[in-house]
Amino acid sequence: MKNVLIIGSTGQIGSDLTMKLRREIPEGKIIAGYIPGFEPKGELLESGPAEVVNVCDGKQIADVVSRYKVDTVYNLAALLSATAEKFPLKAWDIQMNGLINILEVAREQKCAVFTPSSIGAFGPSTPHVNTPQDTIQRPKSIYGVTKVATELLSDYYFNKYAVDTRSVRFPGLISYTTLPGGGTTDYAVEIYYAAIKGEEYVCPIGAGTYMDMMYMPDALRAAVEIMQADPDKFEHRNSFNIASMSFEPEELAAAIRKYIPTLKLRYEVDPVRQHIANSWPDKMDDSCARKEWGWKPEYDLDSMTRDMIGHLKIKLGK
Ligand code: VAH
């Protein structure tokens, strides 16, 4: 990887990934793709090139890829699960018409493409514990439908046109830099902010609801390592289960209370997000990612919580 375009560079993953790649590939051009209204700011704007790139405009994508001689595209444009339920047609447009625009550019200009999938690609009929790499995928959310279609379309472009498409199924991602928006797993980020601000957290996901979760530094490392991996060892491509921890709201609150004992938590379950969460795995089996490209998480619930609280106290001036 040398010249990399991050589409959706100001989102929860994109903002951190762009800065990571700029640190790790100083000799390359790491282009922050964004859309009007979601402009990069501060260090993200000042530390490298930025271009308007709307996934629904194939010509715009082709122009930026050609001008910067992009060899790798990270496609991070998406409506997350709960928001997508409010705007299913827009979610399809961004996630599917956007994806085929990117894949066509990659076919014509010979670049690699990373498009994340998610635990959202599974549904209620998928085994919830030790969810296999290859298993039934009948998601009930439009987000999940787009993720399964993303996996299939990305594999199709590899098999038919040899486009180097790669992907991981992300758990719920937790970070202290950019807040997620409209996700089912957002509670696991919001609760940290409430704890540090000394506010009672009103949790939209019911106690006992397990989901796969991951600290952002592990997620970013996975997104980079898979693109640098030797594809000769791949038996899969789109998309690899990757896991690190699985918890439910009470366990997360207990981990935070080791550092902030005053945290108060009560529940106002959001039926839309609870319905989605109930359909997702509790814990995925990520043995294929470990075997085929050496995936290994570095954070667990306690080390993530310690790191999150340390950074958020600085960010929030507490
Ligand atoms: C969501 N955070 O909740 C995203 C993600 C696995 C969860 O896809 O929609």
Short mmCIF file of N, CA, C and O and ligand atoms in Angstrom, two decimals, residues 12 79-82 117-120 143 147 170-173 180-186 211-212 276 280, ligand 1:
data_model
loop_
_atom_site.label_atom_id
_atom_site.label_comp_id
_atom_site.label_asym_id
_atom_site.label_seq_id
_atom_site.Cartn_x
_atom_site.Cartn_y
_atom_site.Cartn_z
N GLN A 12 -16.56 7.12 12.04
CA GLN A 12 -15.98 6.54 13.25
C GLN A 12 -14.69 5.78 12.94
O GLN A 12 -13.70 5.91 13.66
N LEU A 79 -24.48 3.84 6.08
CA LEU A 79 -25.41 4.20 7.16
C LEU A 79 -25.38 3.03 8.13
O LEU A 79 -25.56 1.88 7.70
N LEU A 80 -25.19 3.28 9.42
CA LEU A 80 -25.14 2.17 10.37
C LEU A 80 -26.54 1.62 10.62
O LEU A 80 -27.55 2.19 10.20
N SER A 81 -26.60 0.52 11.35
CA SER A 81 -27.80 -0.32 11.38
C SER A 81 -29.09 0.39 11.77
O SER A 81 -30.11 0.25 11.07
N ALA A 82 -29.06 1.15 12.85
CA ALA A 82 -30.33 1.76 13.31
C ALA A 82 -30.76 2.88 12.35
O ALA A 82 -31.94 2.98 11.99
N SER A 117 -17.39 -5.71 6.38
CA SER A 117 -18.68 -6.28 6.69
C SER A 117 -18.83 -6.15 8.21
O SER A 117 -18.19 -5.32 8.83
N SER A 118 -19.70 -6.98 8.79
CA SER A 118 -20.06 -6.70 10.18
C SER A 118 -20.74 -7.92 10.79
O SER A 118 -21.24 -8.78 10.06
N ILE A 119 -20.83 -7.94 12.11
CA ILE A 119 -21.67 -8.97 12.75
C ILE A 119 -23.11 -8.82 12.26
O ILE A 119 -23.91 -9.75 12.35
N GLY A 120 -23.39 -7.61 11.72
CA GLY A 120 -24.72 -7.38 11.17
C GLY A 120 -25.05 -8.23 9.96
O GLY A 120 -26.20 -8.30 9.53
N TYR A 143 -29.36 -3.07 6.90
CA TYR A 143 -27.89 -2.98 7.07
C TYR A 143 -27.27 -4.35 6.81
O TYR A 143 -26.31 -4.48 6.06
N LYS A 147 -24.79 -5.79 3.90
CA LYS A 147 -23.48 -6.38 4.24
C LYS A 147 -23.31 -7.74 3.57
O LYS A 147 -22.24 -8.06 3.05
N PHE A 170 -16.59 -6.69 11.14
CA PHE A 170 -16.29 -5.98 12.39
C PHE A 170 -17.36 -6.25 13.45
O PHE A 170 -18.55 -6.26 13.15
N PRO A 171 -16.92 -6.43 14.68
CA PRO A 171 -17.83 -6.34 15.83
C PRO A 171 -18.23 -4.88 16.04
O PRO A 171 -17.89 -4.00 15.25
N GLY A 172 -18.95 -4.61 17.11
CA GLY A 172 -19.23 -3.22 17.49
C GLY A 172 -17.91 -2.56 17.86
O GLY A 172 -17.13 -3.14 18.61
N LEU A 173 -17.65 -1.38 17.33
CA LEU A 173 -16.34 -0.75 17.53
C LEU A 173 -16.43 0.37 18.54
O LEU A 173 -17.37 1.17 18.54
N PRO A 180 -19.64 7.15 17.20
CA PRO A 180 -20.39 6.48 16.13
C PRO A 180 -21.74 7.19 15.98
O PRO A 180 -22.12 8.00 16.83
N GLY A 181 -22.46 6.88 14.94
CA GLY A 181 -23.77 7.53 14.77
C GLY A 181 -24.77 6.53 14.23
O GLY A 181 -24.58 5.96 13.17
N GLY A 182 -25.82 6.25 15.02
CA GLY A 182 -26.91 5.44 14.49
C GLY A 182 -26.66 3.95 14.48
O GLY A 182 -27.27 3.22 13.71
N GLY A 183 -25.73 3.52 15.35
CA GLY A 183 -25.45 2.09 15.40
C GLY A 183 -26.17 1.42 16.56
O GLY A 183 -26.58 2.07 17.52
N THR A 184 -26.29 0.11 16.46
CA THR A 184 -26.90 -0.67 17.54
C THR A 184 -25.93 -0.84 18.71
O THR A 184 -26.33 -0.99 19.85
N THR A 185 -24.62 -0.78 18.41
CA THR A 185 -23.62 -0.99 19.46
C THR A 185 -23.12 0.32 20.05
O THR A 185 -22.20 0.32 20.88
N ASP A 186 -23.72 1.44 19.64
CA ASP A 186 -23.22 2.75 20.11
C ASP A 186 -23.26 2.88 21.63
O ASP A 186 -22.48 3.64 22.21
N MET A 211 -23.04 -9.00 22.64
CA MET A 211 -22.62 -8.76 21.25
C MET A 211 -21.09 -8.76 21.20
O MET A 211 -20.42 -8.41 22.19
N ASP A 212 -20.57 -9.15 20.05
CA ASP A 212 -19.12 -9.01 19.81
C ASP A 212 -18.76 -7.54 19.80
O ASP A 212 -19.46 -6.74 19.16
N ILE A 276 -32.55 -5.69 16.54
CA ILE A 276 -31.34 -5.93 15.73
C ILE A 276 -30.30 -6.67 16.57
O ILE A 276 -29.74 -7.69 16.16
N TRP A 280 -28.09 -10.62 16.23
CA TRP A 280 -26.65 -10.68 15.96
C TRP A 280 -25.97 -11.72 16.85
O TRP A 280 -26.50 -12.10 17.90
C1 VAH B 1 -23.78 -0.76 14.15
N1 VAH B 1 -21.58 -0.14 14.99
O1 VAH B 1 -24.10 -0.90 15.33
C2 VAH B 1 -22.29 -0.66 13.84
C3 VAH B 1 -21.75 -2.02 13.52
C4 VAH B 1 -21.41 -4.33 14.32
C5 VAH B 1 -22.08 -3.06 14.58
O2 VAH B 1 -22.13 -2.47 12.29
O3 VAH B 1 -24.58 -0.69 13.25
#
